[in-house]
Amino acid sequence: MSLNSEQRAATIREFQETMSRLGLPAERIGKDFGVSGSRVEQIIPLKSGVLEYPWIIRAYLLSRAETQGVELTPFMALRGNPHDYWFLDGDFIDRGEID
């Protein structure tokens, strides 16, 4: 499954807005995953080549929002439980690791 151009643009915007609301630059997110900020900057515009990475970042951001008590606008395309999508590796997402 792939996102259409409207969904893709909305998802990128949702990531950027969420990061901004939480005060989390790519460098900080990268540090939490043990990767560079530039690696995160590759994932946010959906150019990492790994379908699971945006879901891992999404889960991280949602967790941070909950911890910080910040209410976010829901992601429109990346929604629900990733385990429900046949094309995603739910166990990979659950590990929460980015290379």
Backbone as JSON Lines, residues from 0, in Angstrom:
{"i":0,"aa":"M","n":[0.84,-1.18,0.0],"ca":[0.0,0.0,0.0],"c":[0.88,1.24,0.0]}
{"i":1,"aa":"S","n":[0.49,2.21,-0.75],"ca":[1.24,3.46,-0.75],"c":[0.26,4.61,-0.55]}
{"i":2,"aa":"L","n":[0.79,5.7,-0.08],"ca":[-0.03,6.89,0.14],"c":[-0.14,7.68,-1.14]}
{"i":3,"aa":"N","n":[-1.31,8.28,-1.36],"ca":[-1.42,9.17,-2.5],"c":[-0.71,10.48,-2.14]}
{"i":4,"aa":"S","n":[-0.57,11.37,-3.1],"ca":[0.21,12.59,-2.87],"c":[-0.39,13.46,-1.76]}
{"i":5,"aa":"E","n":[-1.7,13.5,-1.65],"ca":[-2.34,14.28,-0.59],"c":[-2.07,13.68,0.79]}
{"i":6,"aa":"Q","n":[-2.17,12.35,0.89],"ca":[-1.89,11.68,2.17],"c":[-0.42,11.84,2.56]}
{"i":7,"aa":"R","n":[0.43,11.73,1.57],"ca":[1.87,11.87,1.82],"c":[2.19,13.26,2.37]}
{"i":8,"aa":"A","n":[1.67,14.3,1.7],"ca":[1.9,15.67,2.14],"c":[1.32,15.89,3.54]}
{"i":9,"aa":"A","n":[0.14,15.36,3.8],"ca":[-0.49,15.51,5.11],"c":[0.33,14.81,6.19]}
{"i":10,"aa":"T","n":[0.85,13.64,5.9],"ca":[1.64,12.89,6.88],"c":[2.93,13.63,7.22]}
{"i":11,"aa":"I","n":[3.59,14.16,6.22],"ca":[4.81,14.93,6.46],"c":[4.49,16.15,7.32]}
{"i":12,"aa":"R","n":[3.42,16.84,6.98],"ca":[3.0,18.01,7.75],"c":[2.65,17.61,9.19]}
{"i":13,"aa":"E","n":[1.97,16.5,9.36],"ca":[1.59,16.03,10.69],"c":[2.83,15.72,11.54]}
{"i":14,"aa":"F","n":[3.82,15.09,10.93],"ca":[5.07,14.84,11.65],"c":[5.71,16.16,12.09]}
{"i":15,"aa":"Q","n":[5.82,17.09,11.17],"ca":[6.48,18.37,11.46],"c":[5.73,19.14,12.55]}
{"i":16,"aa":"E","n":[4.4,19.18,12.45],"ca":[3.6,19.88,13.46],"c":[3.72,19.22,14.82]}
{"i":17,"aa":"T","n":[3.71,17.9,14.84],"ca":[3.81,17.16,16.09],"c":[5.16,17.4,16.74]}
{"i":18,"aa":"M","n":[6.22,17.32,15.96],"ca":[7.56,17.58,16.49],"c":[7.64,18.99,17.05]}
{"i":19,"aa":"S","n":[7.07,19.95,16.36],"ca":[7.09,21.34,16.8],"c":[6.31,21.5,18.11]}
{"i":20,"aa":"R","n":[5.12,20.93,18.18],"ca":[4.3,21.04,19.4],"c":[4.99,20.43,20.6]}
{"i":21,"aa":"L","n":[5.76,19.38,20.36],"ca":[6.45,18.71,21.46],"c":[7.84,19.28,21.73]}
{"i":22,"aa":"G","n":[8.28,20.21,20.88],"ca":[9.6,20.79,21.04],"c":[10.71,19.79,20.81]}
{"i":23,"aa":"L","n":[10.5,18.91,19.83],"ca":[11.47,17.85,19.56],"c":[12.08,18.01,18.16]}
{"i":24,"aa":"P","n":[13.27,18.56,18.08],"ca":[13.94,18.62,16.77],"c":[14.43,17.23,16.37]}
{"i":25,"aa":"A","n":[14.72,17.08,15.1],"ca":[15.18,15.79,14.57],"c":[16.42,15.3,15.31]}
{"i":26,"aa":"E","n":[17.31,16.21,15.67],"ca":[18.53,15.81,16.39],"c":[18.2,15.12,17.71]}
{"i":27,"aa":"R","n":[17.23,15.66,18.44],"ca":[16.84,15.08,19.73],"c":[16.21,13.7,19.54]}
{"i":28,"aa":"I","n":[15.35,13.58,18.54],"ca":[14.72,12.29,18.26],"c":[15.79,11.28,17.86]}
{"i":29,"aa":"G","n":[16.69,11.7,17.0],"ca":[17.78,10.82,16.57],"c":[18.59,10.33,17.76]}
{"i":30,"aa":"K","n":[18.9,11.24,18.67],"ca":[19.68,10.87,19.85],"c":[18.95,9.78,20.65]}
{"i":31,"aa":"D","n":[17.63,9.91,20.78],"ca":[16.86,8.91,21.52],"c":[16.87,7.54,20.84]}
{"i":32,"aa":"F","n":[17.07,7.53,19.53],"ca":[17.13,6.26,18.79],"c":[18.56,5.82,18.49]}
{"i":33,"aa":"G","n":[19.52,6.63,18.87],"ca":[20.91,6.29,18.61],"c":[21.31,6.45,17.16]}
{"i":34,"aa":"V","n":[20.64,7.36,16.47],"ca":[20.96,7.65,15.07],"c":[21.13,9.16,14.93]}
{"i":35,"aa":"S","n":[21.57,9.59,13.78],"ca":[21.76,11.02,13.55],"c":[20.42,11.71,13.3]}
{"i":36,"aa":"G","n":[20.42,13.0,13.52],"ca":[19.24,13.79,13.2],"c":[18.94,13.75,11.71]}
{"i":37,"aa":"S","n":[19.98,13.63,10.9],"ca":[19.75,13.57,9.45],"c":[19.03,12.28,9.07]}
{"i":38,"aa":"R","n":[19.24,11.22,9.83],"ca":[18.5,9.98,9.57],"c":[17.02,10.19,9.84]}
{"i":39,"aa":"V","n":[16.72,10.88,10.93],"ca":[15.32,11.19,11.25],"c":[14.74,12.11,10.18]}
{"i":40,"aa":"E","n":[15.53,13.07,9.73],"ca":[15.08,13.98,8.68],"c":[14.82,13.26,7.36]}
{"i":41,"aa":"Q","n":[15.38,12.08,7.2],"ca":[15.1,11.26,6.02],"c":[13.79,10.49,6.2]}
{"i":42,"aa":"I","n":[13.47,10.14,7.44],"ca":[12.26,9.37,7.73],"c":[11.01,10.26,7.69]}
{"i":43,"aa":"I","n":[11.1,11.46,8.25],"ca":[9.95,12.35,8.35],"c":[9.32,12.65,6.98]}
{"i":44,"aa":"P","n":[10.1,12.9,5.92],"ca":[9.48,13.12,4.6],"c":[9.2,11.81,3.86]}
{"i":45,"aa":"L","n":[9.24,10.7,4.62],"ca":[8.88,9.38,4.09],"c":[9.82,8.92,2.98]}
{"i":46,"aa":"K","n":[11.12,9.16,3.17],"ca":[12.12,8.79,2.17],"c":[13.13,7.78,2.69]}
{"i":47,"aa":"S","n":[12.81,7.09,3.77],"ca":[13.78,6.17,4.36],"c":[13.85,4.84,3.62]}
{"i":48,"aa":"G","n":[12.8,4.5,2.9],"ca":[12.77,3.2,2.22],"c":[12.35,2.06,3.12]}
{"i":49,"aa":"V","n":[12.06,2.35,4.38],"ca":[11.6,1.32,5.32],"c":[10.22,1.74,5.81]}
{"i":50,"aa":"L","n":[9.2,0.99,5.42],"ca":[7.82,1.35,5.76],"c":[7.57,1.48,7.26]}
{"i":51,"aa":"E","n":[8.29,0.7,8.03],"ca":[8.04,0.68,9.47],"c":[8.61,1.9,10.21]}
{"i":52,"aa":"Y","n":[9.62,2.54,9.66],"ca":[10.26,3.66,10.37],"c":[9.29,4.8,10.71]}
{"i":53,"aa":"P","n":[8.46,5.26,9.79],"ca":[7.51,6.31,10.17],"c":[6.58,5.87,11.31]}
{"i":54,"aa":"W","n":[6.21,4.61,11.33],"ca":[5.36,4.11,12.4],"c":[6.1,4.1,13.73]}
{"i":55,"aa":"I","n":[7.39,3.81,13.69],"ca":[8.21,3.82,14.91],"c":[8.3,5.26,15.43]}
{"i":56,"aa":"I","n":[8.56,6.2,14.54],"ca":[8.62,7.61,14.95],"c":[7.27,8.06,15.47]}
{"i":57,"aa":"R","n":[6.2,7.66,14.8],"ca":[4.84,8.01,15.24],"c":[4.6,7.52,16.66]}
{"i":58,"aa":"A","n":[4.93,6.26,16.93],"ca":[4.73,5.7,18.28],"c":[5.53,6.48,19.31]}
{"i":59,"aa":"Y","n":[6.75,6.82,18.96],"ca":[7.61,7.61,19.84],"c":[6.97,8.96,20.15]}
{"i":60,"aa":"L","n":[6.5,9.65,19.11],"ca":[5.89,10.96,19.3],"c":[4.62,10.87,20.12]}
{"i":61,"aa":"L","n":[3.81,9.87,19.87],"ca":[2.58,9.7,20.65],"c":[2.89,9.43,22.12]}
{"i":62,"aa":"S","n":[3.91,8.64,22.37],"ca":[4.32,8.36,23.73],"c":[4.82,9.62,24.43]}
{"i":63,"aa":"R","n":[5.62,10.39,23.72],"ca":[6.14,11.65,24.29],"c":[4.99,12.62,24.58]}
{"i":64,"aa":"A","n":[4.02,12.67,23.69],"ca":[2.86,13.56,23.89],"c":[2.1,13.15,25.14]}
{"i":65,"aa":"E","n":[1.91,11.87,25.32],"ca":[1.21,11.38,26.5],"c":[1.99,11.73,27.77]}
{"i":66,"aa":"T","n":[3.29,11.51,27.74],"ca":[4.14,11.83,28.89],"c":[4.1,13.32,29.21]}
{"i":67,"aa":"Q","n":[4.09,14.16,28.17],"ca":[4.11,15.61,28.36],"c":[2.71,16.2,28.56]}
{"i":68,"aa":"G","n":[1.68,15.36,28.4],"ca":[0.32,15.84,28.55],"c":[-0.12,16.76,27.43]}
{"i":69,"aa":"V","n":[0.42,16.53,26.25],"ca":[0.11,17.36,25.08],"c":[-0.88,16.6,24.19]}
{"i":70,"aa":"E","n":[-1.97,17.25,23.87],"ca":[-2.95,16.64,22.97],"c":[-2.56,16.98,21.53]}
{"i":71,"aa":"L","n":[-2.5,15.96,20.71],"ca":[-2.08,16.13,19.32],"c":[-3.24,15.93,18.36]}
{"i":72,"aa":"T","n":[-3.11,16.53,17.21],"ca":[-4.02,16.23,16.12],"c":[-3.68,14.83,15.62]}
{"i":73,"aa":"P","n":[-4.66,13.96,15.46],"ca":[-4.35,12.59,15.03],"c":[-3.72,12.53,13.64]}
{"i":74,"aa":"F","n":[-2.86,11.56,13.47],"ca":[-2.31,11.27,12.14],"c":[-3.44,10.69,11.3]}
{"i":75,"aa":"M","n":[-3.61,11.19,10.1],"ca":[-4.72,10.73,9.27],"c":[-4.4,9.46,8.48]}
{"i":76,"aa":"A","n":[-3.21,9.35,7.94],"ca":[-2.87,8.15,7.16],"c":[-2.23,7.08,8.03]}
{"i":77,"aa":"L","n":[-1.39,7.5,8.96],"ca":[-0.75,6.55,9.88],"c":[-1.63,6.44,11.12]}
{"i":78,"aa":"R","n":[-2.68,5.68,11.01],"ca":[-3.63,5.59,12.12],"c":[-3.91,4.14,12.46]}
{"i":79,"aa":"G","n":[-4.39,3.97,13.65],"ca":[-4.74,2.64,14.1],"c":[-3.53,1.86,14.57]}
{"i":80,"aa":"N","n":[-3.73,0.58,14.65],"ca":[-2.69,-0.34,15.12],"c":[-1.91,-0.87,13.92]}
{"i":81,"aa":"P","n":[-0.6,-0.65,13.9],"ca":[0.17,-1.13,12.74],"c":[0.12,-2.65,12.59]}
{"i":82,"aa":"H","n":[-0.22,-3.37,13.64],"ca":[-0.35,-4.83,13.54],"c":[-1.53,-5.23,12.65]}
{"i":83,"aa":"D","n":[-2.45,-4.31,12.43],"ca":[-3.61,-4.59,11.59],"c":[-3.32,-4.47,10.09]}
{"i":84,"aa":"Y","n":[-2.14,-3.98,9.76],"ca":[-1.77,-3.8,8.35],"c":[-0.87,-4.95,7.92]}
{"i":85,"aa":"W","n":[-1.33,-5.73,6.96],"ca":[-0.62,-6.94,6.54],"c":[0.78,-6.64,6.0]}
{"i":86,"aa":"F","n":[0.98,-5.45,5.45],"ca":[2.24,-5.13,4.8],"c":[3.3,-4.58,5.76]}
{"i":87,"aa":"L","n":[2.94,-4.41,7.02],"ca":[3.9,-3.92,8.01],"c":[4.35,-5.05,8.92]}
{"i":88,"aa":"D","n":[5.58,-4.98,9.36],"ca":[6.13,-5.95,10.32],"c":[5.91,-5.37,11.72]}
{"i":89,"aa":"G","n":[4.82,-5.79,12.35],"ca":[4.46,-5.28,13.66],"c":[5.51,-5.53,14.72]}
{"i":90,"aa":"D","n":[6.17,-6.68,14.66],"ca":[7.21,-6.98,15.64],"c":[8.4,-6.02,15.48]}
{"i":91,"aa":"F","n":[8.72,-5.7,14.24],"ca":[9.79,-4.74,13.95],"c":[9.44,-3.38,14.56]}
{"i":92,"aa":"I","n":[8.21,-2.96,14.37],"ca":[7.74,-1.68,14.91],"c":[7.78,-1.71,16.43]}
{"i":93,"aa":"D","n":[7.34,-2.81,17.02],"ca":[7.33,-2.93,18.48],"c":[8.74,-2.84,19.07]}
{"i":94,"aa":"R","n":[9.74,-3.32,18.34],"ca":[11.12,-3.21,18.83],"c":[11.56,-1.75,18.89]}
{"i":95,"aa":"G","n":[11.0,-0.92,18.03],"ca":[11.28,0.51,18.08],"c":[12.71,0.88,17.79]}
{"i":96,"aa":"E","n":[13.33,0.16,16.88],"ca":[14.74,0.43,16.55],"c":[14.85,1.0,15.15]}
{"i":97,"aa":"I","n":[15.73,1.96,15.02],"ca":[16.01,2.57,13.71],"c":[17.51,2.46,13.47]}
{"i":98,"aa":"D","n":[17.86,2.03,12.27],"ca":[19.27,1.92,11.89],"c":[19.69,3.12,11.06]}
